[in-house]
Amino acid sequence: MGTRAWALLLVLCGTIFLEGIDVAMLAVAIPSIRSDLDLPTDTAAWVMSAYVLGYAGFTLLGGRAADLLGRRRMFLTWLTVFLAFSGLGGFATEGWTLIVARFVTGVSAAFMTPAALSLITTSYEEGEQRNKALLVFAGTAAGGFSLGLVIGGLLTQLGWRWVFFAPVLLAGALLVAAIRLIPHQPHQPRSAESENAESANAEPENAEPEKSPVHPRRRTEGFDILGAATAAAAMLLAAYAVIRLEHGLDGWRLTVGAALAATTLLVVFVAVERRTPTPLVRLGILRTGSVVRADVGALLFVGAFFGFQFVLTLYLQELRGWSSLQTAIALVVLGCDAILAPTLTPRLVTRFGHAKVILGGFVLAVVAYGLFLPVGMDWSYAAMFPTLIIAGTAFALAYGPLTIAATDGVAESEQGLASGLLHTFTQFGSAIGISAVTAVYGLASSGASAGSDPDATLSAFRAALIVPVAMVTLGALLSSFGIGSRTKPPTAGAPAAPAAPTTAAATVIAATPADAIPGASANPARQGSS
């Protein structure tokens, strides 16, 4: 690639790096924010959940908007919004301001991330060049998340507001560079259906060309407003219902009501998409077996990964008394996927095909989480290290090939849609994983006095660890059905792994306040010094 191509890639990778460090740094800073602003437990929990809600609620719409409204336009617009509301969070003096800032930041990431991915898939030549760009993109995302844990700990020592201001500085630099480097699109992308229709009505090859050709119909004409509204509302309510699962049976009527409303709106959305001539989501894409299987597999894998990490951080801090910075440094080894994803995984996919590599990643994850099930009260870091390194390796093996399967065979005009679907599933997966382990932990520890029985707390952690083991086991069974569906490695032009799904990680990192979890004990002295 030439100098300008590398510069463009640096900007796009910088965006996903920005997203990674943003969510990781905030999670590390949450206890300090909570203490400084004197936030109640539910408000502190919503500061973390608001980002997930915004991201999961609008990712599907964001992915399709990049296809329909222009990738450059969506990227620049929502990067600007990300910058503005991250700065707003830094000036916040009330909890509601932080919640609004994080929600809108999540929404902006939901539009910005699919746009960045589709800019790569459409800006670099299919084959080795595109694969290299996508692999760098994937490694940068994982690196941003891993480094964000440590950077967040350091910045929090200077003052938690720097956790918001640092992304503003980076986003500003990226925005200036992006305006110069991202090329203007000559016209809006068109759907596969419109291209097929034009081909069917095309003039014969020997026909005399018209002197005044008609310009192609812009995709913004007849935009599916009703579909966009119902999709966003359904995803928001579904994400809210999933987040509320962490409360267990407490307020179950509200949880069930949100789930039923989300289901109703999804039915309405499908009906709208079937009848509109210009659907927001072409439902036929869901008939591609590999796409659906990969999206569901990503949901299970990512959910298990973040659910496990959530339990691990509570174990290290609440039972072992580790500080948030110590825990963050300990978890950096999980970021080994930043190195393995662009180096080892492509070789394995070339040799064995993505289906077998996906299955291998799931099997490694089962081993990793299974090894941690008998965790004891005084385990050394050396005893935990095999689980951490195997879990990071499993992530490197599984997520990239899952992305290949989720985007393989999808037309260029629907790459944003495919990316949006994948990110939607991964966001819901992370939320489901965290909420499920939280609910199981709360139920398992409900009979014990809060903080009075460490053995009972440890037993509750072990019970919660069954959730990620079950999820990756189910994912391994699901992925085994794909082994026979593809007998050869993907072609050179197949999309590779874009970004590790880091956005929901804001709720799972070392500094998660334990008393935001039902049944978890809090140590005020430790929280005050984190």
Short mmCIF file of C-alpha atoms in Angstrom, two decimals:
data_model
loop_
_atom_site.label_atom_id
_atom_site.label_comp_id
_atom_site.label_asym_id
_atom_site.label_seq_id
_atom_site.Cartn_x
_atom_site.Cartn_y
_atom_site.Cartn_z
CA MET A 1 0.00 0.00 0.00
CA GLY A 2 1.08 3.55 -0.68
CA THR A 3 1.65 6.30 1.86
CA ARG A 4 -1.85 7.77 1.51
CA ALA A 5 -3.46 4.34 1.82
CA TRP A 6 -1.53 3.68 5.04
CA ALA A 7 -2.46 7.13 6.35
CA LEU A 8 -6.16 6.45 5.71
CA LEU A 9 -5.87 3.09 7.44
CA LEU A 10 -4.17 4.76 10.39
CA VAL A 11 -7.13 7.14 10.76
CA LEU A 12 -9.73 4.36 10.55
CA CYS A 13 -7.78 2.18 12.97
CA GLY A 14 -7.38 5.18 15.24
CA THR A 15 -11.15 5.39 15.47
CA ILE A 16 -11.59 1.83 16.67
CA PHE A 17 -8.62 2.32 19.00
CA LEU A 18 -10.43 5.38 20.36
CA GLU A 19 -13.55 3.34 21.02
CA GLY A 20 -11.55 0.62 22.76
CA ILE A 21 -9.67 2.88 25.15
CA ASP A 22 -12.80 4.94 25.82
CA VAL A 23 -14.86 2.08 27.22
CA ALA A 24 -11.94 0.51 29.08
CA MET A 25 -10.81 3.75 30.69
CA LEU A 26 -14.32 4.66 31.85
CA ALA A 27 -14.78 1.29 33.54
CA VAL A 28 -11.55 1.75 35.48
CA ALA A 29 -12.63 5.25 36.52
CA ILE A 30 -16.18 4.41 37.65
CA PRO A 31 -15.40 4.02 41.38
CA SER A 32 -13.62 7.39 41.46
CA ILE A 33 -16.45 9.06 39.55
CA ARG A 34 -18.99 7.55 41.88
CA SER A 35 -17.12 8.67 44.96
CA ASP A 36 -16.41 12.21 43.71
CA LEU A 37 -19.97 12.92 42.53
CA ASP A 38 -21.57 10.93 45.36
CA LEU A 39 -23.60 8.85 42.91
CA PRO A 40 -26.04 6.23 44.18
CA THR A 41 -25.53 2.63 43.10
CA ASP A 42 -28.23 2.60 40.42
CA THR A 43 -26.94 5.82 38.85
CA ALA A 44 -23.38 4.48 38.72
CA ALA A 45 -24.67 1.30 37.06
CA TRP A 46 -26.55 3.36 34.46
CA VAL A 47 -23.46 5.39 33.64
CA MET A 48 -21.98 2.10 32.42
CA SER A 49 -25.15 0.62 30.96
CA ALA A 50 -26.17 3.75 29.02
CA TYR A 51 -23.31 3.28 26.56
CA VAL A 52 -24.26 -0.34 25.96
CA LEU A 53 -27.91 0.63 25.53
CA GLY A 54 -27.09 3.29 22.94
CA TYR A 55 -24.65 1.12 21.05
CA ALA A 56 -26.79 -2.02 20.96
CA GLY A 57 -29.94 -0.06 20.19
CA PHE A 58 -28.59 1.69 17.09
CA THR A 59 -25.89 -0.57 15.64
CA LEU A 60 -28.20 -2.19 13.10
CA LEU A 61 -29.46 1.20 11.95
CA GLY A 62 -25.91 2.57 11.94
CA GLY A 63 -24.61 -0.21 9.74
CA ARG A 64 -27.32 0.26 7.14
CA ALA A 65 -27.09 4.06 7.29
CA ALA A 66 -23.48 3.79 6.13
CA ASP A 67 -24.68 1.94 3.03
CA LEU A 68 -27.61 4.24 2.33
CA LEU A 69 -26.50 7.70 3.39
CA GLY A 70 -22.80 7.59 2.64
CA ARG A 71 -19.93 6.06 4.60
CA ARG A 72 -17.79 9.20 4.69
CA ARG A 73 -20.70 11.34 5.81
CA MET A 74 -21.70 8.94 8.60
CA PHE A 75 -18.12 8.50 9.75
CA LEU A 76 -17.31 12.22 10.01
CA THR A 77 -20.68 13.21 11.48
CA TRP A 78 -20.70 10.64 14.25
CA LEU A 79 -17.01 11.03 15.05
CA THR A 80 -17.84 14.69 15.72
CA VAL A 81 -20.76 13.69 17.95
CA PHE A 82 -18.49 11.23 19.79
CA LEU A 83 -15.99 14.03 20.42
CA ALA A 84 -18.60 16.51 21.65
CA PHE A 85 -20.34 14.22 24.11
CA SER A 86 -17.14 12.73 25.46
CA GLY A 87 -16.17 16.29 26.34
CA LEU A 88 -19.58 16.82 27.93
CA GLY A 89 -18.92 13.84 30.20
CA GLY A 90 -15.68 15.43 31.34
CA PHE A 91 -17.50 18.55 32.53
CA ALA A 92 -20.36 16.66 34.21
CA THR A 93 -21.25 17.50 37.78
CA GLU A 94 -24.44 15.42 37.99
CA GLY A 95 -25.12 11.76 37.36
CA TRP A 96 -27.83 12.42 34.75
CA THR A 97 -25.35 14.41 32.64
CA LEU A 98 -22.97 11.47 32.60
CA ILE A 99 -25.77 9.08 31.66
CA VAL A 100 -26.88 11.27 28.74
CA ALA A 101 -23.30 11.74 27.59
CA ARG A 102 -22.57 8.02 27.66
CA PHE A 103 -25.82 7.13 25.90
CA VAL A 104 -25.19 9.54 23.03
CA THR A 105 -21.54 8.44 22.85
CA GLY A 106 -22.77 4.86 22.49
CA VAL A 107 -25.16 5.90 19.72
CA SER A 108 -22.35 7.70 17.89
CA ALA A 109 -20.15 4.60 18.14
CA ALA A 110 -23.03 2.53 16.72
CA PHE A 111 -22.94 4.66 13.55
CA MET A 112 -19.20 5.34 13.44
CA THR A 113 -17.86 1.79 13.79
CA PRO A 114 -19.78 0.13 10.92
CA ALA A 115 -18.93 3.13 8.74
CA ALA A 116 -15.22 2.70 9.48
CA LEU A 117 -15.35 -1.01 8.67
CA SER A 118 -17.23 -0.51 5.42
CA LEU A 119 -14.80 2.26 4.44
CA ILE A 120 -12.01 -0.30 4.69
CA THR A 121 -13.86 -2.97 2.71
CA THR A 122 -14.62 -0.48 -0.06
CA SER A 123 -11.39 1.57 -0.06
CA TYR A 124 -8.82 -1.21 -0.35
CA GLU A 125 -8.45 -3.57 -3.26
CA GLU A 126 -10.00 -6.97 -2.73
CA GLY A 127 -7.41 -9.58 -1.83
CA GLU A 128 -4.17 -9.27 0.08
CA GLN A 129 -4.38 -5.50 0.49
CA ARG A 130 -7.86 -5.56 2.01
CA ASN A 131 -7.03 -8.53 4.24
CA LYS A 132 -3.95 -6.76 5.56
CA ALA A 133 -5.96 -3.63 6.29
CA LEU A 134 -8.68 -5.55 8.11
CA LEU A 135 -6.22 -7.52 10.19
CA VAL A 136 -4.46 -4.32 11.26
CA PHE A 137 -7.89 -2.92 12.12
CA ALA A 138 -8.65 -5.97 14.30
CA GLY A 139 -5.33 -5.87 16.12
CA THR A 140 -5.66 -2.14 16.79
CA ALA A 141 -9.09 -2.62 18.34
CA ALA A 142 -7.86 -5.31 20.72
CA GLY A 143 -4.78 -3.25 21.54
CA GLY A 144 -6.88 -0.20 22.32
CA PHE A 145 -8.99 -2.13 24.79
CA SER A 146 -5.99 -3.75 26.51
CA LEU A 147 -4.00 -0.51 26.74
CA GLY A 148 -7.11 1.35 27.85
CA LEU A 149 -7.20 -0.68 31.04
CA VAL A 150 -3.75 0.52 32.07
CA ILE A 151 -4.08 4.05 30.65
CA GLY A 152 -7.40 4.45 32.43
CA GLY A 153 -5.81 3.48 35.73
CA LEU A 154 -3.02 6.01 35.24
CA LEU A 155 -5.32 8.84 34.15
CA THR A 156 -7.68 8.19 37.03
CA GLN A 157 -4.80 8.86 39.39
CA LEU A 158 -4.52 12.34 37.81
CA GLY A 159 -8.28 12.89 37.92
CA TRP A 160 -11.20 10.94 36.47
CA ARG A 161 -12.17 13.80 34.12
CA TRP A 162 -9.06 13.05 32.04
CA VAL A 163 -10.70 9.76 31.12
CA PHE A 164 -13.19 11.87 29.13
CA PHE A 165 -10.84 14.59 27.93
CA ALA A 166 -8.15 12.26 26.54
CA PRO A 167 -10.56 10.75 23.95
CA VAL A 168 -11.56 14.30 22.95
CA LEU A 169 -7.97 15.13 22.05
CA LEU A 170 -7.54 11.91 20.06
CA ALA A 171 -10.91 12.25 18.34
CA GLY A 172 -10.10 15.83 17.33
CA ALA A 173 -6.84 14.77 15.71
CA LEU A 174 -8.57 11.90 13.90
CA LEU A 175 -11.35 14.17 12.66
CA VAL A 176 -8.92 16.66 11.11
CA ALA A 177 -7.01 13.88 9.39
CA ALA A 178 -10.17 12.08 8.25
CA ILE A 179 -11.57 15.16 6.52
CA ARG A 180 -8.45 15.30 4.36
CA LEU A 181 -7.89 11.58 3.77
CA ILE A 182 -11.31 9.97 3.32
CA PRO A 183 -12.32 10.45 -0.34
CA HIS A 184 -15.70 11.83 -1.29
CA GLN A 185 -18.15 9.32 -2.71
CA PRO A 186 -19.27 10.17 -6.25
CA HIS A 187 -22.80 8.96 -5.49
CA GLN A 188 -24.65 7.00 -2.87
CA PRO A 189 -24.27 3.22 -2.92
CA ARG A 190 -27.10 1.23 -4.38
CA SER A 191 -28.73 -1.92 -3.17
CA ALA A 192 -28.35 -5.29 -4.83
CA GLU A 193 -32.00 -5.17 -5.88
CA SER A 194 -31.62 -1.84 -7.69
CA GLU A 195 -28.47 -3.06 -9.42
CA ASN A 196 -30.26 -6.21 -10.57
CA ALA A 197 -33.16 -4.14 -11.84
CA GLU A 198 -30.82 -1.88 -13.81
CA SER A 199 -29.10 -4.93 -15.30
CA ALA A 200 -32.43 -6.38 -16.38
CA ASN A 201 -33.46 -3.14 -18.07
CA ALA A 202 -30.05 -2.39 -19.56
CA GLU A 203 -29.73 -1.59 -23.24
CA PRO A 204 -28.18 -4.23 -25.54
CA GLU A 205 -24.45 -3.97 -26.05
CA ASN A 206 -24.88 -2.75 -29.64
CA ALA A 207 -27.35 -0.05 -28.70
CA GLU A 208 -26.34 3.53 -29.29
CA PRO A 209 -25.61 5.26 -25.97
CA GLU A 210 -27.79 8.17 -25.02
CA LYS A 211 -26.32 11.61 -25.24
CA SER A 212 -27.69 12.57 -21.83
CA PRO A 213 -27.51 9.54 -19.57
CA VAL A 214 -29.80 9.42 -16.59
CA HIS A 215 -27.98 9.48 -13.28
CA PRO A 216 -28.56 6.48 -10.98
CA ARG A 217 -31.27 6.86 -8.42
CA ARG A 218 -29.88 7.95 -5.09
CA ARG A 219 -30.36 5.50 -2.23
CA THR A 220 -31.55 8.31 0.01
CA GLU A 221 -34.75 8.55 -2.03
CA GLY A 222 -37.60 6.70 -0.32
CA PHE A 223 -35.60 6.13 2.87
CA ASP A 224 -37.35 3.61 5.10
CA ILE A 225 -38.19 5.98 7.96
CA LEU A 226 -40.82 3.71 9.53
CA GLY A 227 -38.44 0.74 9.40
CA ALA A 228 -35.65 2.80 10.95
CA ALA A 229 -37.92 3.99 13.77
CA THR A 230 -39.31 0.55 14.61
CA ALA A 231 -35.85 -1.06 14.41
CA ALA A 232 -34.29 1.50 16.76
CA ALA A 233 -37.18 1.28 19.23
CA ALA A 234 -37.15 -2.52 19.20
CA MET A 235 -33.39 -2.72 19.72
CA LEU A 236 -33.49 -0.16 22.54
CA LEU A 237 -36.23 -2.03 24.39
CA ALA A 238 -34.52 -5.37 23.82
CA ALA A 239 -31.23 -4.02 25.12
CA TYR A 240 -33.01 -2.56 28.15
CA ALA A 241 -34.70 -5.90 28.87
CA VAL A 242 -31.36 -7.70 28.66
CA ILE A 243 -29.67 -5.20 30.97
CA ARG A 244 -32.51 -5.62 33.48
CA LEU A 245 -31.86 -9.37 33.66
CA GLU A 246 -29.08 -8.59 36.12
CA HIS A 247 -31.76 -7.65 38.67
CA GLY A 248 -33.08 -11.22 38.67
CA LEU A 249 -36.64 -11.45 39.96
CA ASP A 250 -36.56 -7.90 41.32
CA GLY A 251 -38.85 -5.82 39.13
CA TRP A 252 -39.50 -8.73 36.80
CA ARG A 253 -42.72 -7.20 35.49
CA LEU A 254 -40.78 -4.29 33.99
CA THR A 255 -38.27 -6.68 32.43
CA VAL A 256 -40.99 -8.85 30.92
CA GLY A 257 -42.89 -5.80 29.71
CA ALA A 258 -39.82 -4.44 27.93
CA ALA A 259 -39.15 -7.83 26.33
CA LEU A 260 -42.74 -8.16 25.10
CA ALA A 261 -42.73 -4.62 23.71
CA ALA A 262 -39.43 -5.30 21.93
CA THR A 263 -40.83 -8.51 20.44
CA THR A 264 -43.95 -6.72 19.24
CA LEU A 265 -41.91 -3.99 17.59
CA LEU A 266 -39.68 -6.59 15.92
CA VAL A 267 -42.78 -8.21 14.40
CA VAL A 268 -43.92 -4.79 13.18
CA PHE A 269 -40.43 -4.14 11.77
CA VAL A 270 -40.45 -7.39 9.80
CA ALA A 271 -43.90 -6.58 8.41
CA VAL A 272 -42.72 -3.12 7.37
CA GLU A 273 -39.60 -4.46 5.68
CA ARG A 274 -41.60 -7.01 3.70
CA ARG A 275 -43.86 -4.33 2.26
CA THR A 276 -41.60 -1.34 1.66
CA PRO A 277 -39.98 -1.04 -1.81
CA THR A 278 -36.76 0.28 -0.23
CA PRO A 279 -36.28 -1.73 3.00
CA LEU A 280 -33.80 -0.69 5.64
CA VAL A 281 -32.82 -4.34 6.03
CA ARG A 282 -33.17 -6.79 3.17
CA LEU A 283 -34.57 -9.78 5.05
CA GLY A 284 -33.12 -12.16 2.47
CA ILE A 285 -29.68 -11.67 4.02
CA LEU A 286 -30.92 -13.66 7.01
CA ARG A 287 -31.52 -16.67 4.78
CA THR A 288 -27.78 -17.03 4.34
CA GLY A 289 -26.97 -19.87 6.72
CA SER A 290 -23.36 -18.88 7.34
CA VAL A 291 -24.34 -15.30 8.22
CA VAL A 292 -26.93 -16.30 10.81
CA ARG A 293 -24.78 -19.07 12.27
CA ALA A 294 -21.79 -16.72 12.56
CA ASP A 295 -23.84 -13.94 14.16
CA VAL A 296 -25.35 -16.28 16.75
CA GLY A 297 -21.93 -17.82 17.33
CA ALA A 298 -20.47 -14.36 17.92
CA LEU A 299 -23.25 -13.60 20.41
CA LEU A 300 -22.45 -16.74 22.40
CA PHE A 301 -18.68 -16.35 22.24
CA VAL A 302 -18.55 -12.66 23.13
CA GLY A 303 -21.19 -13.09 25.83
CA ALA A 304 -19.18 -15.86 27.45
CA PHE A 305 -15.94 -13.87 27.20
CA PHE A 306 -17.26 -10.73 28.87
CA GLY A 307 -19.35 -12.68 31.37
CA PHE A 308 -16.22 -14.55 32.46
CA GLN A 309 -14.18 -11.37 32.64
CA PHE A 310 -16.86 -9.73 34.76
CA VAL A 311 -16.83 -12.56 37.32
CA LEU A 312 -13.03 -12.60 37.29
CA THR A 313 -12.74 -8.90 38.11
CA LEU A 314 -15.19 -9.18 40.99
CA TYR A 315 -13.26 -12.17 42.32
CA LEU A 316 -9.94 -10.34 42.20
CA GLN A 317 -11.24 -7.17 43.80
CA GLU A 318 -13.90 -8.32 46.25
CA LEU A 319 -12.32 -11.53 47.51
CA ARG A 320 -8.65 -10.92 46.89
CA GLY A 321 -8.53 -7.19 47.62
CA TRP A 322 -6.66 -6.24 44.45
CA SER A 323 -6.80 -2.60 43.38
CA SER A 324 -8.41 -1.63 40.07
CA LEU A 325 -5.00 -0.86 38.55
CA GLN A 326 -3.57 -4.21 39.69
CA THR A 327 -6.55 -6.02 38.23
CA ALA A 328 -6.31 -4.11 34.96
CA ILE A 329 -2.63 -4.99 34.59
CA ALA A 330 -3.39 -8.64 35.37
CA LEU A 331 -6.04 -8.72 32.62
CA VAL A 332 -3.73 -7.27 29.97
CA VAL A 333 -2.65 -10.82 29.08
CA LEU A 334 -6.15 -11.30 27.65
CA GLY A 335 -5.05 -8.79 25.00
CA CYS A 336 -2.71 -11.35 23.44
CA ASP A 337 -5.32 -11.54 20.69
CA ALA A 338 -4.01 -8.18 19.46
CA ILE A 339 -0.83 -10.02 18.43
CA LEU A 340 -2.28 -13.41 17.50
CA ALA A 341 -5.26 -12.15 15.44
CA PRO A 342 -3.17 -10.66 12.59
CA THR A 343 -0.35 -13.25 12.75
CA LEU A 344 -1.45 -16.75 13.78
CA THR A 345 -5.13 -16.74 12.84
CA PRO A 346 -4.69 -15.97 9.10
CA ARG A 347 -2.29 -18.89 8.72
CA LEU A 348 -4.67 -21.27 10.43
CA VAL A 349 -7.61 -20.07 8.33
CA THR A 350 -5.57 -20.48 5.14
CA ARG A 351 -4.67 -24.03 6.07
CA PHE A 352 -7.85 -25.33 7.71
CA GLY A 353 -10.66 -22.96 6.69
CA HIS A 354 -12.53 -20.59 8.95
CA ALA A 355 -15.13 -23.12 10.16
CA LYS A 356 -12.54 -25.39 11.78
CA VAL A 357 -10.68 -22.45 13.30
CA ILE A 358 -13.94 -21.14 14.79
CA LEU A 359 -14.62 -24.53 16.33
CA GLY A 360 -11.06 -24.62 17.69
CA GLY A 361 -11.58 -21.22 19.31
CA PHE A 362 -14.77 -22.39 21.00
CA VAL A 363 -13.10 -25.57 22.26
CA LEU A 364 -10.20 -23.55 23.71
CA ALA A 365 -12.71 -21.26 25.41
CA VAL A 366 -14.47 -24.24 26.99
CA VAL A 367 -11.09 -25.41 28.33
CA ALA A 368 -10.13 -21.94 29.58
CA TYR A 369 -13.33 -21.24 31.49
CA GLY A 370 -13.57 -24.82 32.71
CA LEU A 371 -10.11 -24.55 34.25
CA PHE A 372 -11.32 -21.64 36.37
CA LEU A 373 -14.41 -23.37 37.78
CA PRO A 374 -12.61 -24.75 40.88
CA VAL A 375 -11.07 -21.34 41.68
CA GLY A 376 -9.98 -21.09 45.29
CA MET A 377 -9.75 -18.32 47.84
CA ASP A 378 -5.96 -18.08 47.62
CA TRP A 379 -5.12 -18.90 44.01
CA SER A 380 -1.87 -17.35 42.82
CA TYR A 381 -1.63 -15.39 39.59
CA ALA A 382 0.40 -18.29 38.17
CA ALA A 383 -2.59 -20.57 38.77
CA MET A 384 -4.87 -18.15 36.91
CA PHE A 385 -2.47 -17.48 34.04
CA PRO A 386 -3.32 -20.61 31.95
CA THR A 387 -6.96 -19.60 31.89
CA LEU A 388 -6.12 -16.02 30.88
CA ILE A 389 -3.71 -16.91 28.09
CA ILE A 390 -5.96 -19.67 26.71
CA ALA A 391 -9.01 -17.37 26.82
CA GLY A 392 -7.12 -14.65 24.93
CA THR A 393 -5.93 -17.18 22.35
CA ALA A 394 -9.45 -18.53 21.94
CA PHE A 395 -10.71 -15.00 21.25
CA ALA A 396 -8.04 -14.51 18.59
CA LEU A 397 -8.99 -17.77 16.89
CA ALA A 398 -12.77 -17.44 17.01
CA TYR A 399 -13.77 -13.83 16.47
CA GLY A 400 -11.89 -13.11 13.26
CA PRO A 401 -13.16 -16.20 11.41
CA LEU A 402 -16.65 -15.55 12.76
CA THR A 403 -16.44 -12.14 11.06
CA ILE A 404 -15.34 -13.79 7.83
CA ALA A 405 -18.37 -16.07 7.95
CA ALA A 406 -20.69 -13.19 8.87
CA THR A 407 -19.64 -11.09 5.86
CA ASP A 408 -18.66 -13.78 3.36
CA GLY A 409 -20.66 -13.68 0.15
CA VAL A 410 -22.41 -10.40 1.06
CA ALA A 411 -22.63 -7.83 -1.73
CA GLU A 412 -20.53 -4.68 -1.39
CA SER A 413 -23.69 -2.57 -1.21
CA GLU A 414 -24.69 -4.47 1.94
CA GLN A 415 -21.34 -4.64 3.74
CA GLY A 416 -22.50 -2.01 6.19
CA LEU A 417 -25.65 -4.02 6.89
CA ALA A 418 -23.64 -7.21 7.46
CA SER A 419 -21.30 -5.33 9.77
CA GLY A 420 -24.25 -3.81 11.63
CA LEU A 421 -25.85 -7.23 12.12
CA LEU A 422 -22.61 -8.67 13.47
CA HIS A 423 -22.04 -5.78 15.86
CA THR A 424 -25.68 -5.95 16.98
CA PHE A 425 -25.31 -9.61 17.89
CA THR A 426 -22.00 -9.05 19.67
CA GLN A 427 -23.38 -6.14 21.67
CA PHE A 428 -26.37 -8.15 22.77
CA GLY A 429 -24.06 -11.08 23.48
CA SER A 430 -21.91 -9.04 25.83
CA ALA A 431 -24.98 -7.63 27.58
CA ILE A 432 -26.56 -11.08 27.91
CA GLY A 433 -23.34 -12.61 29.24
CA ILE A 434 -22.87 -9.93 31.89
CA SER A 435 -26.53 -9.88 32.91
CA ALA A 436 -26.72 -13.68 33.10
CA VAL A 437 -23.67 -14.09 35.34
CA THR A 438 -24.91 -11.22 37.51
CA ALA A 439 -28.34 -12.82 37.89
CA VAL A 440 -26.88 -16.25 38.71
CA TYR A 441 -24.46 -14.70 41.19
CA GLY A 442 -27.29 -12.82 42.88
CA LEU A 443 -29.47 -15.92 43.15
CA ALA A 444 -26.59 -18.08 44.41
CA SER A 445 -25.60 -15.58 47.09
CA SER A 446 -29.09 -14.55 48.18
CA GLY A 447 -29.06 -16.89 51.16
CA ALA A 448 -25.79 -15.53 52.55
CA SER A 449 -25.30 -12.36 54.51
CA ALA A 450 -23.68 -9.71 52.30
CA GLY A 451 -19.94 -9.72 52.86
CA SER A 452 -20.10 -11.89 56.01
CA ASP A 453 -19.26 -15.25 54.47
CA PRO A 454 -16.35 -15.29 51.99
CA ASP A 455 -16.87 -19.00 51.33
CA ALA A 456 -20.47 -18.40 50.31
CA THR A 457 -19.38 -15.54 48.06
CA LEU A 458 -16.76 -17.75 46.44
CA SER A 459 -19.40 -20.42 45.90
CA ALA A 460 -21.62 -17.83 44.20
CA PHE A 461 -18.73 -16.86 41.90
CA ARG A 462 -18.27 -20.52 40.94
CA ALA A 463 -21.97 -20.81 40.16
CA ALA A 464 -21.80 -17.72 37.96
CA LEU A 465 -18.82 -19.19 36.08
CA ILE A 466 -21.08 -21.97 34.81
CA VAL A 467 -22.78 -19.41 32.53
CA PRO A 468 -19.76 -18.69 30.25
CA VAL A 469 -18.90 -22.41 30.17
CA ALA A 470 -22.44 -23.22 29.04
CA MET A 471 -22.43 -20.46 26.41
CA VAL A 472 -19.19 -21.53 24.73
CA THR A 473 -20.23 -25.18 24.89
CA LEU A 474 -23.43 -24.30 23.05
CA GLY A 475 -21.40 -22.22 20.61
CA ALA A 476 -19.05 -25.15 19.95
CA LEU A 477 -22.03 -27.37 19.14
CA LEU A 478 -23.46 -24.71 16.83
CA SER A 479 -20.16 -24.09 15.04
CA SER A 480 -19.65 -27.81 14.48
CA PHE A 481 -22.60 -27.73 12.06
CA GLY A 482 -20.62 -25.33 9.87
CA ILE A 483 -17.65 -27.66 9.38
CA GLY A 484 -19.14 -29.36 6.37
CA SER A 485 -20.58 -26.19 4.85
CA ARG A 486 -17.23 -24.94 3.63
CA THR A 487 -14.52 -27.39 2.69
CA LYS A 488 -11.90 -24.93 1.55
CA PRO A 489 -10.32 -21.82 3.02
CA PRO A 490 -11.88 -18.49 2.14
CA THR A 491 -10.69 -16.70 -0.93
CA ALA A 492 -8.16 -13.92 -0.73
CA GLY A 493 -10.89 -11.35 -0.98
CA ALA A 494 -12.95 -12.60 1.92
CA PRO A 495 -13.26 -10.02 4.65
CA ALA A 496 -11.13 -10.66 7.67
CA ALA A 497 -11.65 -9.77 11.29
CA PRO A 498 -12.49 -6.14 11.86
CA ALA A 499 -12.68 -5.13 15.45
CA ALA A 500 -12.95 -6.91 18.70
CA PRO A 501 -16.30 -6.06 20.21
CA THR A 502 -15.03 -3.80 22.89
CA THR A 503 -17.95 -1.50 23.41
CA ALA A 504 -19.83 -3.46 26.05
CA ALA A 505 -16.65 -3.95 28.00
CA ALA A 506 -17.32 -0.79 29.94
CA THR A 507 -19.33 -2.88 32.37
CA VAL A 508 -16.89 -5.70 32.85
CA ILE A 509 -13.50 -4.23 33.67
CA ALA A 510 -11.64 -4.16 36.90
CA ALA A 511 -13.28 -1.17 38.49
CA THR A 512 -16.90 -2.30 38.31
CA PRO A 513 -18.45 -1.32 41.64
CA ALA A 514 -19.42 -4.54 43.33
CA ASP A 515 -22.42 -3.16 45.13
CA ALA A 516 -24.04 -2.52 41.77
CA ILE A 517 -24.42 -6.30 41.62
CA PRO A 518 -27.20 -8.06 43.51
CA GLY A 519 -25.67 -9.90 46.41
CA ALA A 520 -22.15 -8.60 45.93
CA SER A 521 -20.38 -7.15 48.91
CA ALA A 522 -18.71 -3.76 48.73
CA ASN A 523 -15.67 -2.62 50.61
CA PRO A 524 -16.00 1.15 50.99
CA ALA A 525 -12.40 1.54 52.01
CA ARG A 526 -11.18 -0.17 48.88
CA GLN A 527 -13.58 1.75 46.66
CA GLY A 528 -12.43 5.01 48.05
CA SER A 529 -8.82 4.22 47.22
CA SER A 530 -9.36 2.70 43.79
#
